[in-house]
């Protein structure tokens, strides 16, 4: 797996070099940028499924758990001693050095599931936002009550075609500009989503919603509301996917002071700021729309057409770049494996093509790269077209990753690193925390999977209607 596994921070390292950073504040900026993403768009819906008591409570609790895990995980950057030990620059490096081959295999599988699943989720999300732009134009021209249904198939195919072209970039370092643009646009659409929720709430000045759990969605059966409540837990967990990239951020920090000391402050600052943003949008969106809060806060009709359009365009631009951040590590691993297994194969021969109109510029490629990357993107796009369920996909991804990657593995590494004795009070406390998070993961996975099955009963294959 090596340093390719968690690419989302590779471009941040390039930014770090440019600004000559590596301090508490540059680390905080990196972490905040890395945490904030498209998962924020589903938070009002998630709070609506949990109600006014459980919704904010879960948002804050997940933040506290993520922060606790991040503080523990910071001590695993160096091993066996957190101050003078050997560096573990990635999540995989730390698992390999501290836990061993069994946990390494589990971690690798889960990370690949997360990376590929996120690519599917990003394809769906970008399609919804692109189609919403067309829908917004229709409403603006024909009025709010006009019939403006839009098929997302064309937009999904266009998104897939763009990713096929970008997938031919050699590696993450060659697409740094995309990642920087993606970071700026992610903050832009998140801020706009919050402003739109505030504007919607200001139009009626009435706190909508209820204190009850599993009460979101008008006219839905009770069983569906329960599944949605479980799914809401997974959506919130997906929004707090931070531990996965912590060590790469920590690897950008200068020492002295020790990297783990600075990184703990970085985590407190970044998670605190992100939580404030998440709670504000989740609660304000719920107050504005009540139990009928949309699954994607931007996929609703709003009188501020131009602002909604800017936000949806920002989502599309962000996800075009973010898709490559998650796909390039997968490409690198597969191509390394193929190159090692068949080093002299014709498919691994490097071909060079000179561009006729651009002097001194050539394209270098192999057939394995050209074909396999293209096939992989096509297959991912096809899966997204079969399962175009935005909230359910996010919930399932959050469920799959939260307990093992955010809680269990960082906690297990910390127990080994800190030499915490089995049966001690601290060890028991960690086990209770891990068991509680495992229950949450199972519930959210069940809810998301049940919702996918329910939606498949009414969905048409390769037919996404927005």
Tab-separated table of C-alpha atoms in Angstrom:
chain	number	residue	atom	x	y	z
A	1	UNK	CA	0.000	0.000	0.000
A	2	UNK	CA	2.766	2.410	1.006
A	3	UNK	CA	2.397	6.153	0.766
A	4	UNK	CA	-0.239	5.914	-1.959
A	5	UNK	CA	-2.950	4.750	0.376
A	6	UNK	CA	-4.247	8.032	1.647
A	7	UNK	CA	-3.769	10.509	-1.152
A	8	UNK	CA	-6.126	13.302	0.039
A	9	UNK	CA	-3.242	15.026	1.800
A	10	UNK	CA	-0.601	14.676	-0.924
A	11	UNK	CA	-1.626	17.999	-2.416
A	12	UNK	CA	-1.610	19.554	1.049
A	13	UNK	CA	2.057	18.647	1.319
A	14	UNK	CA	2.664	20.573	-1.888
A	15	UNK	CA	0.816	23.557	-0.426
A	16	UNK	CA	2.884	23.165	2.738
A	17	UNK	CA	6.086	23.481	0.737
A	18	UNK	CA	4.813	26.566	-1.068
A	19	UNK	CA	3.884	28.412	2.127
A	20	UNK	CA	6.936	27.178	4.056
A	21	UNK	CA	4.689	25.940	6.836
A	22	UNK	CA	4.559	22.885	9.052
A	23	UNK	CA	3.243	24.693	12.110
A	24	UNK	CA	0.158	24.441	14.294
A	25	UNK	CA	-1.784	26.798	12.036
A	26	UNK	CA	-0.813	25.226	8.725
A	27	UNK	CA	-1.655	21.812	10.190
A	28	UNK	CA	-5.033	23.102	11.375
A	29	UNK	CA	-5.760	24.509	7.920
A	30	UNK	CA	-4.804	21.197	6.314
A	31	UNK	CA	-6.991	19.199	8.700
A	32	UNK	CA	-10.013	21.491	8.335
A	33	UNK	CA	-9.758	21.342	4.547
A	34	UNK	CA	-9.412	17.555	4.595
A	35	UNK	CA	-12.404	16.962	6.893
A	36	UNK	CA	-14.866	19.279	5.181
A	37	UNK	CA	-16.533	17.570	2.216
A	38	UNK	CA	-19.758	16.586	0.488
A	39	UNK	CA	-20.962	14.654	3.553
A	40	UNK	CA	-21.997	17.987	5.041
A	41	UNK	CA	-24.864	18.281	2.524
A	42	UNK	CA	-26.786	15.422	4.163
A	43	UNK	CA	-26.520	16.693	7.760
A	44	UNK	CA	-29.882	18.550	7.910
A	45	UNK	CA	-31.599	15.361	6.706
A	46	UNK	CA	-29.684	13.297	9.265
A	47	UNK	CA	-30.678	15.607	12.115
A	48	UNK	CA	-34.281	15.417	10.892
A	49	UNK	CA	-34.233	11.619	11.287
A	50	UNK	CA	-32.910	11.884	14.853
A	51	UNK	CA	-34.877	14.875	16.177
A	52	UNK	CA	-33.884	17.940	18.143
A	53	UNK	CA	-32.425	16.035	21.098
A	54	UNK	CA	-30.601	13.109	19.501
A	55	UNK	CA	-29.530	14.974	16.348
A	56	UNK	CA	-27.281	17.628	17.925
A	57	UNK	CA	-26.218	15.118	20.599
A	58	UNK	CA	-24.964	12.647	17.966
A	59	UNK	CA	-23.172	15.416	16.040
A	60	UNK	CA	-21.291	16.507	19.160
A	61	UNK	CA	-20.710	12.949	20.421
A	62	UNK	CA	-19.225	11.774	17.138
A	63	UNK	CA	-16.997	14.830	17.166
A	64	UNK	CA	-15.818	13.990	20.695
A	65	UNK	CA	-15.119	10.371	19.734
A	66	UNK	CA	-13.254	11.439	16.596
A	67	UNK	CA	-11.222	13.926	18.603
A	68	UNK	CA	-10.407	11.318	21.271
A	69	UNK	CA	-9.303	8.835	18.595
A	70	UNK	CA	-7.242	11.531	16.862
A	71	UNK	CA	-5.424	12.439	20.070
A	72	UNK	CA	-4.577	8.764	20.678
A	73	UNK	CA	-3.613	8.195	17.055
A	74	UNK	CA	-1.211	11.153	17.105
A	75	UNK	CA	1.048	9.141	19.412
A	76	UNK	CA	1.305	6.419	16.759
A	77	UNK	CA	3.124	8.614	14.224
A	78	UNK	CA	6.373	7.333	15.706
A	79	UNK	CA	6.875	3.847	17.106
A	80	UNK	CA	7.708	2.260	19.427
A	81	UNK	CA	8.368	5.580	21.182
A	82	UNK	CA	5.983	8.476	20.294
A	83	UNK	CA	8.827	11.040	20.494
A	84	UNK	CA	11.967	9.359	19.170
A	85	UNK	CA	10.651	6.272	17.354
A	86	UNK	CA	10.582	5.514	13.623
A	87	UNK	CA	8.134	7.542	11.547
A	88	UNK	CA	4.870	5.978	10.337
A	89	UNK	CA	3.919	8.383	7.550
A	90	UNK	CA	0.597	6.719	6.642
A	91	UNK	CA	-2.214	4.813	8.326
A	92	UNK	CA	-1.012	1.579	6.713
A	93	UNK	CA	2.539	2.137	7.949
A	94	UNK	CA	1.307	2.512	11.509
A	95	UNK	CA	-0.867	-0.618	11.369
A	96	UNK	CA	1.999	-2.625	9.854
A	97	UNK	CA	4.497	-1.462	12.484
A	98	UNK	CA	2.309	-1.662	15.593
A	99	UNK	CA	-0.398	-4.306	15.070
A	100	UNK	CA	0.901	-6.793	12.523
A	101	UNK	CA	-0.208	-8.628	9.350
A	102	UNK	CA	-3.757	-9.657	10.350
A	103	UNK	CA	-4.903	-6.146	11.184
A	104	UNK	CA	-2.956	-4.888	8.172
A	105	UNK	CA	-5.034	-7.095	5.856
A	106	UNK	CA	-8.314	-5.978	7.463
A	107	UNK	CA	-7.265	-2.342	7.295
A	108	UNK	CA	-6.250	-2.636	3.635
A	109	UNK	CA	-9.575	-4.200	2.630
A	110	UNK	CA	-11.596	-1.585	4.509
A	111	UNK	CA	-9.588	1.251	3.031
A	112	UNK	CA	-10.123	-0.033	-0.498
A	113	UNK	CA	-13.846	-0.360	0.162
A	114	UNK	CA	-13.905	3.205	1.438
A	115	UNK	CA	-11.918	4.582	-1.483
A	116	UNK	CA	-14.016	2.843	-4.132
A	117	UNK	CA	-17.275	3.498	-2.285
A	118	UNK	CA	-16.419	7.178	-2.039
A	119	UNK	CA	-15.839	7.257	-5.813
A	120	UNK	CA	-19.350	5.857	-6.293
A	121	UNK	CA	-20.801	8.349	-3.821
A	122	UNK	CA	-19.023	11.248	-5.506
A	123	UNK	CA	-20.358	10.190	-8.911
A	124	UNK	CA	-23.909	10.228	-7.561
A	125	UNK	CA	-23.461	13.520	-5.712
A	126	UNK	CA	-21.903	15.312	-8.698
A	127	UNK	CA	-24.718	14.058	-10.927
A	128	UNK	CA	-27.394	15.326	-8.546
A	129	UNK	CA	-25.758	18.762	-8.393
A	130	UNK	CA	-25.294	18.958	-12.174
A	131	UNK	CA	-28.920	17.955	-12.780
A	132	UNK	CA	-30.032	20.445	-10.119
A	133	UNK	CA	-28.444	23.217	-12.178
A	134	UNK	CA	-30.660	22.250	-15.121
A	135	UNK	CA	-33.679	21.928	-12.849
A	136	UNK	CA	-33.032	25.339	-11.309
A	137	UNK	CA	-32.936	26.919	-14.763
A	138	UNK	CA	-36.268	25.288	-15.591
A	139	UNK	CA	-37.894	26.597	-12.394
A	140	UNK	CA	-36.511	30.059	-13.057
A	141	UNK	CA	-37.989	30.119	-16.570
A	142	UNK	CA	-41.330	28.364	-15.941
A	143	UNK	CA	-42.077	29.002	-12.260
A	144	UNK	CA	-41.871	27.009	-9.042
A	145	UNK	CA	-44.855	24.780	-9.842
A	146	UNK	CA	-43.601	23.727	-13.265
A	147	UNK	CA	-42.832	20.101	-14.057
A	148	UNK	CA	-39.040	20.127	-14.206
A	149	UNK	CA	-37.921	16.554	-13.732
A	150	UNK	CA	-34.401	15.945	-15.039
A	151	UNK	CA	-32.796	12.629	-15.959
A	152	UNK	CA	-29.376	12.256	-14.383
A	153	UNK	CA	-28.082	9.569	-16.756
A	154	UNK	CA	-26.502	11.986	-19.220
A	155	UNK	CA	-24.778	13.965	-16.468
A	156	UNK	CA	-23.463	10.786	-14.873
A	157	UNK	CA	-22.008	9.658	-18.200
A	158	UNK	CA	-20.413	13.071	-18.748
A	159	UNK	CA	-18.898	12.978	-15.254
A	160	UNK	CA	-17.548	9.486	-15.936
A	161	UNK	CA	-16.048	10.611	-19.253
A	162	UNK	CA	-14.264	13.526	-17.550
A	163	UNK	CA	-12.850	11.161	-14.924
A	164	UNK	CA	-11.620	8.753	-17.618
A	165	UNK	CA	-9.570	11.584	-19.127
A	166	UNK	CA	-8.246	12.795	-15.765
A	167	UNK	CA	-7.469	9.238	-14.683
A	168	UNK	CA	-4.632	9.161	-17.199
A	169	UNK	CA	-2.674	11.648	-15.072
A	170	UNK	CA	0.390	9.761	-13.764
A	171	UNK	CA	-0.256	10.308	-10.050
A	172	UNK	CA	-1.600	12.682	-7.424
A	173	UNK	CA	1.376	15.003	-7.618
A	174	UNK	CA	0.445	15.780	-11.230
A	175	UNK	CA	-3.071	16.942	-10.324
A	176	UNK	CA	-2.231	19.239	-7.423
A	177	UNK	CA	-4.066	22.141	-9.072
A	178	UNK	CA	-7.290	20.089	-9.126
A	179	UNK	CA	-7.008	19.338	-5.436
A	180	UNK	CA	-6.406	22.965	-4.489
A	181	UNK	CA	-9.462	24.048	-6.489
A	182	UNK	CA	-11.468	21.238	-4.878
A	183	UNK	CA	-10.526	22.478	-1.408
A	184	UNK	CA	-11.672	26.030	-2.137
A	185	UNK	CA	-14.960	24.938	-3.718
A	186	UNK	CA	-15.781	22.547	-0.848
A	187	UNK	CA	-15.670	25.420	1.611
A	188	UNK	CA	-17.655	27.604	-0.816
A	189	UNK	CA	-20.640	25.292	-1.225
A	190	UNK	CA	-20.675	24.432	2.482
A	191	UNK	CA	-20.851	28.126	3.375
A	192	UNK	CA	-23.581	28.725	0.779
A	193	UNK	CA	-25.604	25.778	2.126
A	194	UNK	CA	-25.487	27.354	5.586
A	195	UNK	CA	-26.494	30.768	4.229
A	196	UNK	CA	-29.419	29.258	2.311
A	197	UNK	CA	-30.649	27.491	5.435
A	198	UNK	CA	-30.445	30.733	7.403
A	199	UNK	CA	-32.339	32.561	4.644
A	200	UNK	CA	-35.034	29.863	4.558
A	201	UNK	CA	-35.434	30.012	8.330
A	202	UNK	CA	-35.597	33.829	8.260
A	203	UNK	CA	-38.518	33.662	5.831
A	204	UNK	CA	-40.820	32.124	8.447
A	205	UNK	CA	-38.933	32.596	11.767
A	206	UNK	CA	-40.311	29.349	13.160
A	207	UNK	CA	-38.298	26.428	14.478
A	208	UNK	CA	-39.643	23.392	12.672
A	209	UNK	CA	-39.066	19.775	13.617
A	210	UNK	CA	-39.761	17.577	16.607
A	211	UNK	CA	-37.975	16.119	19.606
A	212	UNK	CA	-38.924	12.580	18.556
A	213	UNK	CA	-36.499	10.150	16.937
A	214	UNK	CA	-37.474	8.450	13.655
A	215	UNK	CA	-40.063	11.067	12.736
A	216	UNK	CA	-38.549	12.469	9.534
A	217	UNK	CA	-40.396	12.289	6.237
A	218	UNK	CA	-44.097	12.933	5.849
A	219	UNK	CA	-46.278	9.932	5.092
A	220	UNK	CA	-43.580	7.280	5.479
A	221	UNK	CA	-44.250	4.018	7.361
A	222	UNK	CA	-42.738	3.688	10.826
A	223	UNK	CA	-40.301	0.969	9.754
A	224	UNK	CA	-38.845	3.222	7.042
A	225	UNK	CA	-38.444	6.068	9.526
A	226	UNK	CA	-36.533	3.750	11.866
A	227	UNK	CA	-34.192	2.678	9.037
A	228	UNK	CA	-33.680	6.321	8.152
A	229	UNK	CA	-32.786	7.139	11.754
A	230	UNK	CA	-30.111	4.421	11.693
A	231	UNK	CA	-28.950	5.667	8.315
A	232	UNK	CA	-28.644	9.187	9.711
A	233	UNK	CA	-26.044	7.875	12.155
A	234	UNK	CA	-23.982	6.587	9.238
A	235	UNK	CA	-24.254	9.895	7.372
A	236	UNK	CA	-22.918	11.767	10.385
A	237	UNK	CA	-20.131	9.212	10.808
A	238	UNK	CA	-19.185	9.693	7.125
A	239	UNK	CA	-18.875	13.445	7.699
A	240	UNK	CA	-16.292	12.834	10.445
A	241	UNK	CA	-13.904	10.654	8.428
A	242	UNK	CA	-10.704	12.220	9.759
A	243	UNK	CA	-8.514	9.554	11.389
A	244	UNK	CA	-7.849	8.007	7.973
A	245	UNK	CA	-5.657	10.919	6.889
A	246	UNK	CA	-4.328	12.144	10.232
A	247	UNK	CA	-0.829	10.706	9.958
A	248	UNK	CA	-0.210	12.210	6.526
A	249	UNK	CA	-1.126	15.617	7.899
A	250	UNK	CA	1.115	14.997	10.895
A	251	UNK	CA	3.923	14.113	8.487
A	252	UNK	CA	3.893	17.745	7.255
A	253	UNK	CA	4.686	19.152	10.710
A	254	UNK	CA	8.144	20.339	11.679
A	255	UNK	CA	9.806	19.395	14.941
A	256	UNK	CA	10.619	20.534	17.560
A	257	UNK	CA	8.178	20.667	19.273
A	258	UNK	CA	7.338	16.941	18.913
A	259	UNK	CA	4.905	16.196	16.081
A	260	UNK	CA	2.416	14.403	18.335
A	261	UNK	CA	2.168	17.399	20.671
A	262	UNK	CA	1.404	19.782	17.815
A	263	UNK	CA	-0.937	17.325	16.101
A	264	UNK	CA	-3.102	16.994	19.186
A	265	UNK	CA	-3.661	20.742	19.159
A	266	UNK	CA	-4.284	20.596	15.408
A	267	UNK	CA	-6.987	17.960	15.918
A	268	UNK	CA	-8.672	19.933	18.692
A	269	UNK	CA	-8.728	23.099	16.562
A	270	UNK	CA	-9.838	21.451	13.310
A	271	UNK	CA	-12.476	19.151	14.782
A	272	UNK	CA	-13.788	21.962	16.981
A	273	UNK	CA	-14.165	24.330	14.010
A	274	UNK	CA	-15.675	21.611	11.815
A	275	UNK	CA	-18.127	20.574	14.523
A	276	UNK	CA	-19.278	24.165	14.921
A	277	UNK	CA	-19.872	24.283	11.166
A	278	UNK	CA	-21.626	20.909	11.119
A	279	UNK	CA	-23.893	21.656	14.067
A	280	UNK	CA	-24.773	25.067	12.613
A	281	UNK	CA	-25.765	23.669	9.208
A	282	UNK	CA	-27.411	20.508	10.548
A	283	UNK	CA	-29.547	22.344	13.074
A	284	UNK	CA	-30.268	25.417	10.943
A	285	UNK	CA	-31.258	23.218	7.999
A	286	UNK	CA	-33.566	21.217	10.261
A	287	UNK	CA	-35.050	24.383	11.756
A	288	UNK	CA	-35.685	25.717	8.258
A	289	UNK	CA	-37.178	22.604	6.618
A	290	UNK	CA	-38.349	20.520	9.592
A	291	UNK	CA	-39.039	16.818	9.212
A	292	UNK	CA	-39.098	17.217	5.433
A	293	UNK	CA	-35.469	18.360	5.246
A	294	UNK	CA	-34.015	17.252	1.890
A	295	UNK	CA	-31.413	14.513	1.637
A	296	UNK	CA	-29.142	16.956	-0.175
A	297	UNK	CA	-29.620	20.469	1.179
A	298	UNK	CA	-28.749	21.992	-2.204
A	299	UNK	CA	-31.176	19.821	-4.188
A	300	UNK	CA	-34.220	21.928	-3.316
A	301	UNK	CA	-36.021	24.772	-4.991
A	302	UNK	CA	-34.935	28.172	-3.671
A	303	UNK	CA	-35.719	31.709	-4.775
A	304	UNK	CA	-32.004	32.540	-4.707
A	305	UNK	CA	-31.407	30.746	-7.997
A	306	UNK	CA	-28.008	32.227	-8.674
A	307	UNK	CA	-26.648	31.316	-5.220
A	308	UNK	CA	-27.933	27.738	-5.447
A	309	UNK	CA	-26.447	27.419	-8.917
A	310	UNK	CA	-23.058	28.644	-7.695
A	311	UNK	CA	-23.156	26.113	-4.853
A	312	UNK	CA	-24.107	23.212	-7.129
A	313	UNK	CA	-21.420	24.210	-9.639
A	314	UNK	CA	-18.907	24.310	-6.766
A	315	UNK	CA	-19.973	20.784	-5.752
A	316	UNK	CA	-19.382	19.483	-9.279
A	317	UNK	CA	-15.959	21.144	-9.535
A	318	UNK	CA	-14.976	19.896	-6.080
A	319	UNK	CA	-15.972	16.312	-6.818
A	320	UNK	CA	-14.229	16.222	-10.190
A	321	UNK	CA	-10.951	16.792	-8.372
A	322	UNK	CA	-11.806	14.847	-5.217
A	323	UNK	CA	-12.679	11.771	-7.296
A	324	UNK	CA	-9.091	11.610	-8.544
A	325	UNK	CA	-7.732	12.003	-5.019
A	326	UNK	CA	-9.508	8.784	-4.069
A	327	UNK	CA	-9.022	6.900	-7.339
A	328	UNK	CA	-5.296	7.494	-7.909
A	329	UNK	CA	-4.210	5.414	-4.864
A	330	UNK	CA	-6.269	2.489	-6.209
A	331	UNK	CA	-4.758	2.845	-9.661
A	332	UNK	CA	-1.246	2.990	-8.230
A	333	UNK	CA	-1.700	-0.166	-6.183
A	334	UNK	CA	-3.187	-2.188	-9.036
A	335	UNK	CA	-0.541	-1.082	-11.521
A	336	UNK	CA	2.277	-1.789	-9.080
A	337	UNK	CA	0.915	-5.301	-8.558
A	338	UNK	CA	0.555	-5.933	-12.304
A	339	UNK	CA	4.006	-4.511	-13.017
A	340	UNK	CA	5.553	-6.772	-10.381
A	341	UNK	CA	3.715	-9.859	-11.586
A	342	UNK	CA	4.283	-9.370	-15.328
A	343	UNK	CA	7.209	-6.927	-15.616
A	344	UNK	CA	8.041	-7.727	-19.249
A	345	UNK	CA	4.480	-7.859	-20.541
A	346	UNK	CA	3.571	-5.857	-23.642
A	347	UNK	CA	0.863	-4.140	-21.594
A	348	UNK	CA	3.502	-2.694	-19.260
A	349	UNK	CA	5.706	-1.304	-22.018
A	350	UNK	CA	5.948	2.497	-21.858
A	351	UNK	CA	4.785	4.200	-25.056
A	352	UNK	CA	5.535	7.819	-25.925
A	353	UNK	CA	3.376	10.070	-28.089
A	354	UNK	CA	4.478	13.546	-29.124
A	355	UNK	CA	1.762	16.170	-29.431
A	356	UNK	CA	1.991	17.868	-32.846
A	357	UNK	CA	0.934	21.362	-31.786
A	358	UNK	CA	2.736	21.578	-28.450
A	359	UNK	CA	6.510	21.548	-28.800
A	360	UNK	CA	8.650	19.542	-26.400
A	361	UNK	CA	5.615	17.922	-24.773
A	362	UNK	CA	5.073	14.176	-24.868
A	363	UNK	CA	2.574	11.789	-23.351
A	364	UNK	CA	3.913	8.636	-21.731
A	365	UNK	CA	1.538	5.743	-21.070
A	366	UNK	CA	1.214	1.981	-20.864
A	367	UNK	CA	-1.632	-0.081	-22.241
A	368	UNK	CA	-2.362	-1.466	-18.782
A	369	UNK	CA	-2.776	2.078	-17.468
A	370	UNK	CA	-4.862	3.203	-20.426
A	371	UNK	CA	-7.178	0.195	-20.414
A	372	UNK	CA	-7.455	-0.703	-16.729
A	373	UNK	CA	-8.069	2.839	-15.508
A	374	UNK	CA	-10.695	3.369	-18.187
A	375	UNK	CA	-12.447	0.090	-17.386
A	376	UNK	CA	-12.348	0.830	-13.658
A	377	UNK	CA	-13.983	4.262	-14.084
A	378	UNK	CA	-16.615	2.822	-16.450
A	379	UNK	CA	-17.429	0.065	-13.944
A	380	UNK	CA	-17.660	2.584	-11.087
A	381	UNK	CA	-19.991	4.786	-13.135
A	382	UNK	CA	-22.182	1.794	-13.983
A	383	UNK	CA	-22.495	0.842	-10.304
A	384	UNK	CA	-23.445	4.443	-9.479
A	385	UNK	CA	-26.153	4.312	-12.139
A	386	UNK	CA	-27.545	1.088	-10.660
A	387	UNK	CA	-27.489	2.406	-7.068
A	388	UNK	CA	-28.160	6.166	-7.319
A	389	UNK	CA	-29.092	6.541	-3.639
A	390	UNK	CA	-27.227	9.535	-2.209
A	391	UNK	CA	-28.078	9.254	1.502
A	392	UNK	CA	-28.002	5.460	1.657
A	393	UNK	CA	-24.555	5.297	0.023
A	394	UNK	CA	-23.151	7.915	2.420
A	395	UNK	CA	-24.678	6.098	5.386
A	396	UNK	CA	-23.249	2.762	4.300
A	397	UNK	CA	-19.791	4.260	3.749
A	398	UNK	CA	-19.885	5.928	7.139
A	399	UNK	CA	-21.019	2.696	8.785
A	400	UNK	CA	-18.304	0.610	7.140
A	401	UNK	CA	-15.513	2.989	8.127
A	402	UNK	CA	-16.448	4.557	11.458
A	403	UNK	CA	-15.863	1.775	13.969
A	404	UNK	CA	-12.911	-0.040	12.392
A	405	UNK	CA	-10.962	2.884	10.916
A	406	UNK	CA	-11.863	5.755	13.254
A	407	UNK	CA	-12.175	3.925	16.575
A	408	UNK	CA	-10.987	0.298	16.752
A	409	UNK	CA	-7.647	0.391	14.913
A	410	UNK	CA	-6.419	3.759	16.325
A	411	UNK	CA	-7.479	2.652	19.809
A	412	UNK	CA	-5.791	-0.743	19.426
A	413	UNK	CA	-2.574	0.877	18.242
A	414	UNK	CA	-2.623	3.317	21.146
A	415	UNK	CA	-3.131	0.479	23.647
A	416	UNK	CA	-0.052	-1.298	22.264
A	417	UNK	CA	1.973	1.898	21.966
A	418	UNK	CA	1.129	3.131	25.479
A	419	UNK	CA	1.493	-0.398	26.947
A	420	UNK	CA	-1.918	-0.280	28.611
A	421	UNK	CA	-2.447	-3.460	30.612
A	422	UNK	CA	-5.334	-5.746	29.760
A	423	UNK	CA	-8.019	-5.517	32.456
A	424	UNK	CA	-6.946	-2.085	33.733
A	425	UNK	CA	-9.544	0.641	34.205
A	426	UNK	CA	-8.317	2.526	31.123
A	427	UNK	CA	-8.396	-0.676	29.044
A	428	UNK	CA	-11.970	-1.404	30.163
A	429	UNK	CA	-13.011	2.157	29.319
A	430	UNK	CA	-11.594	1.774	25.807
A	431	UNK	CA	-13.418	-1.531	25.322
A	432	UNK	CA	-16.731	0.031	26.350
A	433	UNK	CA	-16.145	2.886	23.931
A	434	UNK	CA	-15.247	0.459	21.142
A	435	UNK	CA	-18.301	-1.730	21.801
A	436	UNK	CA	-20.614	1.301	21.790
A	437	UNK	CA	-19.211	2.478	18.462
A	438	UNK	CA	-19.504	-1.032	17.021
A	439	UNK	CA	-23.217	-1.057	17.890
A	440	UNK	CA	-23.662	2.318	16.193
A	441	UNK	CA	-21.817	1.043	13.113
A	442	UNK	CA	-23.998	-2.073	12.889
A	443	UNK	CA	-27.226	-0.091	13.302
A	444	UNK	CA	-26.264	2.473	10.669
A	445	UNK	CA	-25.161	-0.274	8.267
A	446	UNK	CA	-28.468	-2.103	8.715
A	447	UNK	CA	-30.439	1.109	8.196
A	448	UNK	CA	-28.512	2.084	5.061
A	449	UNK	CA	-28.696	-1.402	3.553
A	450	UNK	CA	-32.422	-1.639	4.287
A	451	UNK	CA	-32.997	1.715	2.622
A	452	UNK	CA	-31.048	0.627	-0.465
A	453	UNK	CA	-33.173	-2.533	-0.721
A	454	UNK	CA	-36.366	-0.506	-0.283
A	455	UNK	CA	-35.402	2.021	-2.945
A	456	UNK	CA	-34.388	-0.726	-5.364
A	457	UNK	CA	-37.980	-1.981	-5.329
A	458	UNK	CA	-39.112	1.263	-6.960
A	459	UNK	CA	-35.980	2.249	-8.872
A	460	UNK	CA	-35.351	1.557	-12.536
A	461	UNK	CA	-31.918	0.337	-13.513
A	462	UNK	CA	-29.807	3.033	-15.161
A	463	UNK	CA	-32.552	5.596	-14.623
A	464	UNK	CA	-31.773	8.439	-12.215
A	465	UNK	CA	-34.600	10.959	-12.088
A	466	UNK	CA	-34.002	14.212	-10.193
